[in-house]
GROMACS .gro file of C-alpha atoms in nm:
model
  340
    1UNK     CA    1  -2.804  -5.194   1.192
    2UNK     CA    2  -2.604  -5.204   0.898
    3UNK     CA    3  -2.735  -4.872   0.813
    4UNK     CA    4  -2.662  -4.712   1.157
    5UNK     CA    5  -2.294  -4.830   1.144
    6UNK     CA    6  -2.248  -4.672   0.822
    7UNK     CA    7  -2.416  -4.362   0.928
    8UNK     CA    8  -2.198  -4.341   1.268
    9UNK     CA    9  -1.873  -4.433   1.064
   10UNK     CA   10  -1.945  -4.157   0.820
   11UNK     CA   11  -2.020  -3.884   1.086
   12UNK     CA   12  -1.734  -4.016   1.261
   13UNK     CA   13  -1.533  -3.931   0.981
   14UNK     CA   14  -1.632  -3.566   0.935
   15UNK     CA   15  -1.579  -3.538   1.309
   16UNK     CA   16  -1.227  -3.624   1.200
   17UNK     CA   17  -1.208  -3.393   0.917
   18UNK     CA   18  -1.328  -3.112   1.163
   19UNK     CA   19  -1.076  -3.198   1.406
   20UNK     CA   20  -0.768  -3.231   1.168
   21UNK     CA   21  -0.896  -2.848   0.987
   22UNK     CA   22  -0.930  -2.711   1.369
   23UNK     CA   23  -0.566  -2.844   1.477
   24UNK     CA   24  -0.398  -2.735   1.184
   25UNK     CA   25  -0.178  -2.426   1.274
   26UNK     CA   26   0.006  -2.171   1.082
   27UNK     CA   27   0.305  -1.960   1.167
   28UNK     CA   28   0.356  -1.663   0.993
   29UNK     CA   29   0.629  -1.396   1.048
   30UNK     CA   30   0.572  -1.088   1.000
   31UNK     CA   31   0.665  -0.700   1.010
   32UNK     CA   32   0.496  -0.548   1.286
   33UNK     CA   33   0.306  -0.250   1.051
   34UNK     CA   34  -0.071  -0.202   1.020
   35UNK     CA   35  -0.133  -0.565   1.216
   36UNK     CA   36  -0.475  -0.437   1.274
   37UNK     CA   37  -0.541  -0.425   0.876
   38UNK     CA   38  -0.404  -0.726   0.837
   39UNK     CA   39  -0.590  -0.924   1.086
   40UNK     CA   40  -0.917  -0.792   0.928
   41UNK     CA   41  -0.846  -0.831   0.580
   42UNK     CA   42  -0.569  -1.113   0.527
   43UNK     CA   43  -0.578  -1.306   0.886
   44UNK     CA   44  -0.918  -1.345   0.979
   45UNK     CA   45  -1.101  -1.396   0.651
   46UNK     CA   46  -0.805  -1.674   0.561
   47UNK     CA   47  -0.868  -1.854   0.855
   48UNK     CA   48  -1.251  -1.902   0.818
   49UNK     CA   49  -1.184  -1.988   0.452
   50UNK     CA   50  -0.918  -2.282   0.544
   51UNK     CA   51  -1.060  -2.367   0.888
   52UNK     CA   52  -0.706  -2.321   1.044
   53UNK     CA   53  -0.572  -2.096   1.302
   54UNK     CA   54  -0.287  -1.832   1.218
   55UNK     CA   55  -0.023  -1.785   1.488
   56UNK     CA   56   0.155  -1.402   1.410
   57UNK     CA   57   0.466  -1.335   1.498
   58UNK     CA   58   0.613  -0.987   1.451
   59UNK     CA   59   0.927  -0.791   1.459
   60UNK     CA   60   1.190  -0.626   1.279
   61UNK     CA   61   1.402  -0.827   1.055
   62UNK     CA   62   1.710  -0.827   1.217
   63UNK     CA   63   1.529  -1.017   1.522
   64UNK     CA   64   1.329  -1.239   1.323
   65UNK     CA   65   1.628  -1.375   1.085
   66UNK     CA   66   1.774  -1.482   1.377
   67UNK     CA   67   1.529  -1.677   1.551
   68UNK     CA   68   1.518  -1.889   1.208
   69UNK     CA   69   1.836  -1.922   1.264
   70UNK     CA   70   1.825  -2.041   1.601
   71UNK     CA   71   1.587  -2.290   1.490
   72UNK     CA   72   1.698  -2.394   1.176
   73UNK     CA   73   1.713  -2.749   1.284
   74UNK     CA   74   1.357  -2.729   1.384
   75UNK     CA   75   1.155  -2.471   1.280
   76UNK     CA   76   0.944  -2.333   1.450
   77UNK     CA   77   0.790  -2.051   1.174
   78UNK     CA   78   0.602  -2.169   0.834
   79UNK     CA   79   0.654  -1.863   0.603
   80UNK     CA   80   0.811  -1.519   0.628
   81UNK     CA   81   0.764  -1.183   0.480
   82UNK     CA   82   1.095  -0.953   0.387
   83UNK     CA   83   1.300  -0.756   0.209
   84UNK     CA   84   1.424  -0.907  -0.110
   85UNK     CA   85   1.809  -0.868   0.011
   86UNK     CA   86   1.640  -1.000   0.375
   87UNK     CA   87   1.537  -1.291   0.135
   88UNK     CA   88   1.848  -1.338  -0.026
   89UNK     CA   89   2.037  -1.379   0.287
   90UNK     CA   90   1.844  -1.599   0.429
   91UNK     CA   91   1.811  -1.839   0.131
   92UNK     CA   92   2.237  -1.795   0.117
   93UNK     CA   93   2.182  -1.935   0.508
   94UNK     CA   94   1.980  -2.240   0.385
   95UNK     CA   95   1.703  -2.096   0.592
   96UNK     CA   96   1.418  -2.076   0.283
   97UNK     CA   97   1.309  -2.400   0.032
   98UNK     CA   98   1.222  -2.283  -0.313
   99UNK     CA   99   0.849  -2.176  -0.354
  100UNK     CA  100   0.625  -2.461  -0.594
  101UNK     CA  101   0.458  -2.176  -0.754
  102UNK     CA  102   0.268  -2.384  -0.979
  103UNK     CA  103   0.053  -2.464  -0.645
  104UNK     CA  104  -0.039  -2.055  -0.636
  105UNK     CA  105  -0.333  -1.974  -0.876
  106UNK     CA  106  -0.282  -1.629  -0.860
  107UNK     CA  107   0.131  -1.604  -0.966
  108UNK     CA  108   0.015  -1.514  -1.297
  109UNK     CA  109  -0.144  -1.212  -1.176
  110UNK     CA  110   0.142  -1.057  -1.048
  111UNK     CA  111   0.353  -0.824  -1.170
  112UNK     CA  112   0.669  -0.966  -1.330
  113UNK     CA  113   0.861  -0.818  -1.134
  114UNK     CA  114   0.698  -0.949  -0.808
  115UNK     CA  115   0.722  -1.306  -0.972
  116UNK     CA  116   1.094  -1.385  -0.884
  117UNK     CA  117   1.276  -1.067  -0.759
  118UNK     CA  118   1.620  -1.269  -0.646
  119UNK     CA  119   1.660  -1.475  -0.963
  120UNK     CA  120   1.653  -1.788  -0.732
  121UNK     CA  121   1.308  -1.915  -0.668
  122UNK     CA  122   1.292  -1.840  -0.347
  123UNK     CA  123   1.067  -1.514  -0.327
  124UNK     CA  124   0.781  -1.350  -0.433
  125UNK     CA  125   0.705  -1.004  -0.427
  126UNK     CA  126   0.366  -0.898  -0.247
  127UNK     CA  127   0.414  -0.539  -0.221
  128UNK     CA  128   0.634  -0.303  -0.391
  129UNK     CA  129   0.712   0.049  -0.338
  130UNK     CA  130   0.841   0.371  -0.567
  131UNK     CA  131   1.132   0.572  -0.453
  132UNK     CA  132   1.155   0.906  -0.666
  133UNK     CA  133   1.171   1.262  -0.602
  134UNK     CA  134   0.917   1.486  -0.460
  135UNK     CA  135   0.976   1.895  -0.573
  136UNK     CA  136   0.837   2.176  -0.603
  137UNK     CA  137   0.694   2.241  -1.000
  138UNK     CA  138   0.662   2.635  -0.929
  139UNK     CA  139   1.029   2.661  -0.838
  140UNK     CA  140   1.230   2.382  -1.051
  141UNK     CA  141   1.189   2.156  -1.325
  142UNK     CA  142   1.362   1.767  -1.279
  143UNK     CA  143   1.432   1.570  -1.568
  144UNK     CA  144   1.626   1.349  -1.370
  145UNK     CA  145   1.845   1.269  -1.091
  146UNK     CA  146   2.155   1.478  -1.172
  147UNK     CA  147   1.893   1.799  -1.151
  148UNK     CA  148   1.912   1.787  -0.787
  149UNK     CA  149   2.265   1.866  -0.784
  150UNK     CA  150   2.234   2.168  -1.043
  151UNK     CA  151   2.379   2.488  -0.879
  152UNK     CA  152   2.043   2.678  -0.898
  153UNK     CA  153   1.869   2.339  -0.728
  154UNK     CA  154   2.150   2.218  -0.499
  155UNK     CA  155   2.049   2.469  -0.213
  156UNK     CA  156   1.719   2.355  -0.205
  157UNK     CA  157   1.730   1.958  -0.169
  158UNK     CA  158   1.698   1.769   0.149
  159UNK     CA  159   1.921   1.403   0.072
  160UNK     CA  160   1.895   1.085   0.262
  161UNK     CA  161   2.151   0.975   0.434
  162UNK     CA  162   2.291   0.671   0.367
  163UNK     CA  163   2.248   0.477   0.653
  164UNK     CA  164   1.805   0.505   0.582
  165UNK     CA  165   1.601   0.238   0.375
  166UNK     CA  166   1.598   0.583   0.096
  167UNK     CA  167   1.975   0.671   0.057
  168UNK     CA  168   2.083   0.385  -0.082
  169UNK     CA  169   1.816   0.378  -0.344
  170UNK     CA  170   1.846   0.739  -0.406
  171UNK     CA  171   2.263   0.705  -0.484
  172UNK     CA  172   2.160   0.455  -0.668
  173UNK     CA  173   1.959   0.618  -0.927
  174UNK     CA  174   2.202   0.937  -0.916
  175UNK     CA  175   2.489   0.734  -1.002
  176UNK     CA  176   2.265   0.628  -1.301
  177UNK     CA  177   2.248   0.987  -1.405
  178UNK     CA  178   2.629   1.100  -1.397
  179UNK     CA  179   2.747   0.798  -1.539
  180UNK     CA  180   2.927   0.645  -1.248
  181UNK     CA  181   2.685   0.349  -1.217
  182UNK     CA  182   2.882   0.094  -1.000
  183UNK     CA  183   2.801  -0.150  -0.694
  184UNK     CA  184   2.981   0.072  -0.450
  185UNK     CA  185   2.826   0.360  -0.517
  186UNK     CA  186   3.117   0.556  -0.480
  187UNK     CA  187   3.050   0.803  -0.742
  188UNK     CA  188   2.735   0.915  -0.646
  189UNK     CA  189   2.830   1.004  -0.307
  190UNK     CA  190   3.144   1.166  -0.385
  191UNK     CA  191   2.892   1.353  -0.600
  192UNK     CA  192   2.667   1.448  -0.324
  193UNK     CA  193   3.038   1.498  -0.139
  194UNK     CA  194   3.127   1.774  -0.329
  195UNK     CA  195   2.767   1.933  -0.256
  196UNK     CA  196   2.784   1.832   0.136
  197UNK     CA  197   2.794   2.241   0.227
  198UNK     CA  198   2.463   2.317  -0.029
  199UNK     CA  199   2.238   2.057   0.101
  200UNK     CA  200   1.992   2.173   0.341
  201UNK     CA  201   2.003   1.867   0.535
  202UNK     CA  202   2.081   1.421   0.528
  203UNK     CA  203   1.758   1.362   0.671
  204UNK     CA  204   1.695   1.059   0.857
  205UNK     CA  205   1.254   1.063   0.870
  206UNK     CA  206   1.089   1.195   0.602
  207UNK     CA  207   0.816   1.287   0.809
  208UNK     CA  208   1.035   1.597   0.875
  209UNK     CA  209   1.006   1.655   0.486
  210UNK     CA  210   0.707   1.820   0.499
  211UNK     CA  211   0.743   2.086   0.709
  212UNK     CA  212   1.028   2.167   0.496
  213UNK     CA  213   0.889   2.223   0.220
  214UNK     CA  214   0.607   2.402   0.372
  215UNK     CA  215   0.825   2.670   0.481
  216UNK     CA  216   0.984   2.655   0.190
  217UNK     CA  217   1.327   2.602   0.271
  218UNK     CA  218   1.348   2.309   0.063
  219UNK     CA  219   1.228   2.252  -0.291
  220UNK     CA  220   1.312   1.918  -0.342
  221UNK     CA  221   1.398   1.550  -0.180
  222UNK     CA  222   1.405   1.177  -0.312
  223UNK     CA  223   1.078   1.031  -0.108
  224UNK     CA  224   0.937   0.684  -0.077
  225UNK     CA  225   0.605   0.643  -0.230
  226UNK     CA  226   0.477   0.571   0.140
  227UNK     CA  227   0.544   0.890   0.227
  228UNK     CA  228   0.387   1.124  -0.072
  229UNK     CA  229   0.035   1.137   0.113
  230UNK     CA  230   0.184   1.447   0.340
  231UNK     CA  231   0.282   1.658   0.085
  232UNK     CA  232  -0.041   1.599  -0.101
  233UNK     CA  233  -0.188   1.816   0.202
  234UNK     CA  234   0.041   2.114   0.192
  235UNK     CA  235  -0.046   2.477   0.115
  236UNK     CA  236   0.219   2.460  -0.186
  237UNK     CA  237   0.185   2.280  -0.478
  238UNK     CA  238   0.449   1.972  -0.491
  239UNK     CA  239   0.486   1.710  -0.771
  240UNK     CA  240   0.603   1.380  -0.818
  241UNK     CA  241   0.895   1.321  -1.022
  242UNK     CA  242   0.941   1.059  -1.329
  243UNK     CA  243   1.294   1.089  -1.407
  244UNK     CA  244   1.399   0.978  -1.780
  245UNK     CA  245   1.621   0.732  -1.568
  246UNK     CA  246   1.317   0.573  -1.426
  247UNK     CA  247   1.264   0.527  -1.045
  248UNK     CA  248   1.410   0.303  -0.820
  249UNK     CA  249   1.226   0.169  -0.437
  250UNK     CA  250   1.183  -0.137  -0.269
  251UNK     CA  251   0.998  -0.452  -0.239
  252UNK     CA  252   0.895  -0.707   0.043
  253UNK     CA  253   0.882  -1.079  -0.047
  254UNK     CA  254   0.691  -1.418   0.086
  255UNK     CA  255   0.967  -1.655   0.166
  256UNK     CA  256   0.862  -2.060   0.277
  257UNK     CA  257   1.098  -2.154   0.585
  258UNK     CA  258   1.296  -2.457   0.509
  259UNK     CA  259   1.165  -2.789   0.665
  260UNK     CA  260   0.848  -2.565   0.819
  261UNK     CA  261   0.578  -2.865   0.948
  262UNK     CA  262   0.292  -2.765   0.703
  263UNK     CA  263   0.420  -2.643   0.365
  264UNK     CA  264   0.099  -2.722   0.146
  265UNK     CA  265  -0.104  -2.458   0.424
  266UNK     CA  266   0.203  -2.200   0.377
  267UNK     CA  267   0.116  -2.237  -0.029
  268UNK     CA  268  -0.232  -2.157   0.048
  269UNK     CA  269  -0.180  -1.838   0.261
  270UNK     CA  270   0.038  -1.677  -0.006
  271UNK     CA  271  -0.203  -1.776  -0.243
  272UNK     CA  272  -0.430  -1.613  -0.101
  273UNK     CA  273  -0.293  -1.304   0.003
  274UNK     CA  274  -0.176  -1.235  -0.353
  275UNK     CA  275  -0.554  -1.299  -0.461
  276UNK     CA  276  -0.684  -1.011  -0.634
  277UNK     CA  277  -0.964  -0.941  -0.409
  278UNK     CA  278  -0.718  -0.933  -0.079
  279UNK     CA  279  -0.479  -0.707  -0.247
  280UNK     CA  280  -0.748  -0.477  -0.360
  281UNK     CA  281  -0.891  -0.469   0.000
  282UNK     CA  282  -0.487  -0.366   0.142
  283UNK     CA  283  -0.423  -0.125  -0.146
  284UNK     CA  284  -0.774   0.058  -0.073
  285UNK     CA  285  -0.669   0.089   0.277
  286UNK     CA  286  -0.307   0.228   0.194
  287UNK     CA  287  -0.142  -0.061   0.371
  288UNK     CA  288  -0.003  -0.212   0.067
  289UNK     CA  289   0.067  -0.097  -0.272
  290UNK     CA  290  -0.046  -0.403  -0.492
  291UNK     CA  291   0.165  -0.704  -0.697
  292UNK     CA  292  -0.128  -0.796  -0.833
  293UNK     CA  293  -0.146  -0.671  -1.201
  294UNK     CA  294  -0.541  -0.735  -1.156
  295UNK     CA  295  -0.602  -0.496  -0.893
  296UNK     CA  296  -0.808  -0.160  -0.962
  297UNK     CA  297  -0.827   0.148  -0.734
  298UNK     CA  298  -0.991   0.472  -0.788
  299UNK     CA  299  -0.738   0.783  -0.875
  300UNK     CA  300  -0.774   0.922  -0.493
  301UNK     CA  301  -0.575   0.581  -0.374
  302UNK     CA  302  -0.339   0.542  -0.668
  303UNK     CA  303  -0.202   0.885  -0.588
  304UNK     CA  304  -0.093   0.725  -0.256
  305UNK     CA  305   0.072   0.411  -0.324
  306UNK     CA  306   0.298   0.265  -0.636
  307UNK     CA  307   0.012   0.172  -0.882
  308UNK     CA  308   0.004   0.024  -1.233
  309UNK     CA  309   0.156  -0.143  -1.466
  310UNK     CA  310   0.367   0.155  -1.633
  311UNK     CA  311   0.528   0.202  -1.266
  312UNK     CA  312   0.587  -0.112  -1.236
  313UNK     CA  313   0.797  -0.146  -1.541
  314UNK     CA  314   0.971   0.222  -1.447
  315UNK     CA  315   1.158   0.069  -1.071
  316UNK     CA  316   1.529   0.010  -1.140
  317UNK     CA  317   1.541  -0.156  -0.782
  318UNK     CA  318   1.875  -0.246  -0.622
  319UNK     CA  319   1.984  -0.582  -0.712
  320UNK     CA  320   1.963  -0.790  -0.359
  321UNK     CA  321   2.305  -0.949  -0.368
  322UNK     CA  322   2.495  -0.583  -0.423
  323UNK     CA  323   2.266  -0.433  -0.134
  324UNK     CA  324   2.393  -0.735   0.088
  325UNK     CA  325   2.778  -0.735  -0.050
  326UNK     CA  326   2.821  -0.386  -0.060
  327UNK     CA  327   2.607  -0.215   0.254
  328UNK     CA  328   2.951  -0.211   0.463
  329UNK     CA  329   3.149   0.004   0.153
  330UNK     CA  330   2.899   0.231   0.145
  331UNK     CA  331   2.828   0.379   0.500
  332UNK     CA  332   3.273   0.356   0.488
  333UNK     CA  333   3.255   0.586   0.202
  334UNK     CA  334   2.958   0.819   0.280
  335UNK     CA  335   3.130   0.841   0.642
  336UNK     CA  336   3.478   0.904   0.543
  337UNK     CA  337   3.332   1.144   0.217
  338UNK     CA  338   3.027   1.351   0.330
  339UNK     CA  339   3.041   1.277   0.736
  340UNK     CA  340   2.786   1.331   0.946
   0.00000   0.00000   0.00000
């Protein structure tokens, strides 16, 4: 009998265990991009592993800072992924706790610049891209930034405009090259002010890039990495520039929502999406370029996404708290100085 009760009382117990792993419940939010990738390759395989379920929530991150707002008091989402100045925001709202990263086995792995991008604690980089400038080798030669605005170049580049995720960036790095290397940015578009007339266009998509250059009527134009795969398919041969100045991008960041229900669960999900085998797995796919420092591709896939260590080190990225203080000054100065 004795043995029977212990027996029941034991199975009884792993019947609770199973019950506990089934009802716990993860929120994640997320950008809406390549959620079909993601389900196969970070959802699904991390909920067999923890015996959990993973509730997605996507959205742009206008829409999904608020609604941690709105429930700031009780949240209703366990971890988010952003922008780093999306990250800095929130953590200035008292939206994000700091991250225990001596819970995440695979922090070491990363990139140091993915290892605390705000300074604060309260971010990690999982995916990182290169902003630099795609030309033509055949027709020009860039050295750096500044070459784009060279009189025999000038009538040849295509520019972001300021108001895209690549203009800022872009000024950025310019204003690096003439010396006028200040928050407002205010030099480098009164720069590309005095060129406003030579510039083939301010483009808004790259995706109109290509056929540009195709037909030649530009030669040049500051591109995120993301978006190099097109020209890697035109008829003319186009290059990727490494500018003595270095290159600048962007970077999206794991934040843990302050007060979220299940904090230890959120630790394991970024844990395990920074492993080295998931970020392999998104890199190989082209849906991420990888944090991990561990992470090797063959040279087909590195030519698509920001890859290695060297690049790593190159990104001059803009600091988050100028891209949040200053965003206002600069649309007010590329309005009033180039127009559009």
């Amino acid at each position: 009998m004795r043995l029977l009760l212990a027996a029941s009382a034991v199975l009884l117990s792993f019947s609770a265990l199973s019950v506990q792993a089934a009802d716990r419940t993860l929120t994640i939010s997320v950008y809406a991009f390549a959620q079909d990738d993601y389900k196969k390759l970070v959802y699904d395989p991390f909920e067999a592993k923890c015996g959990c379920k993973l509730v997605v929530e996507t959205g742009n991150s206008v829409e999904r800072l608020q609604k941690m707002e709105a429930n700031k008091a009780n949240p209703v989402v366990d971890m988010a992924v952003v922008s780093m100045a999306d990250a800095l925001q929130a953590a200035r709202s008292g939206l994000v706790d700091k991250i225990d990263t001596s819970k995440l086995t695979n922090f070491n792995k990363l990139y140091d610049i993915a290892k605390d991008p705000n300074g604060d604690g309260m971010s990690i980089g999982y995916t990182f891209y290169a902003t630099s400038i795609a030309y033509r080798p055949d027709k020009m030669k860039i050295e750096s930034w500044a070459d784009l605005l060279k009189p025999e170049y000038v009538g040849h580049v295509a520019f972001p405009n300021v108001t895209t995720n690549q203009g800022p960036p872009a000024l950025y790095m310019l204003g690096k090259a003439i010396g006028k290397d200040t928050p407002d940015l205010k030099g480098a578009i009164a720069a590309i002010g005095e060129h406003k007339d030579d510039i083939v266009t301010f483009y808004e998509k790259s995706s109109q890039l290509v056929q540009l250059m195709q037909q030649e009527e530009i030669w040049a134009a500051p591109i995120g990495r993301f978006s190099w795969a097109g020209f890697t398919k035109l008829d003319v041969p186009v290059a990727w520039a490494t500018p003595k100045e270095g290159q600048t991008g962007g970077m999206n960041v794991m934040i843990m929502t302050k007060g979220s229900k299940d904090q230890d669960l959120a630790l394991q999900f970024m844990d395990f999406w920074l492993s080295t085998e998931v970020q392999t797995a998104l890199a190989t796919k082209l849906v991420d370029s990888p944090a991990n420092k561990e992470v090797k591709v063959p040279d087909d896939v590195a030519n698509n996404i920001t890859y290695g260590e060297d690049t790593a080190k190159s990104l001059k990225l803009i600091p988050s708290a100028e891209a949040l203080d200053e965003r206002d000054t600069w649309v007010k100065e590329w309005n009033e100085t180039v127009g559009q």
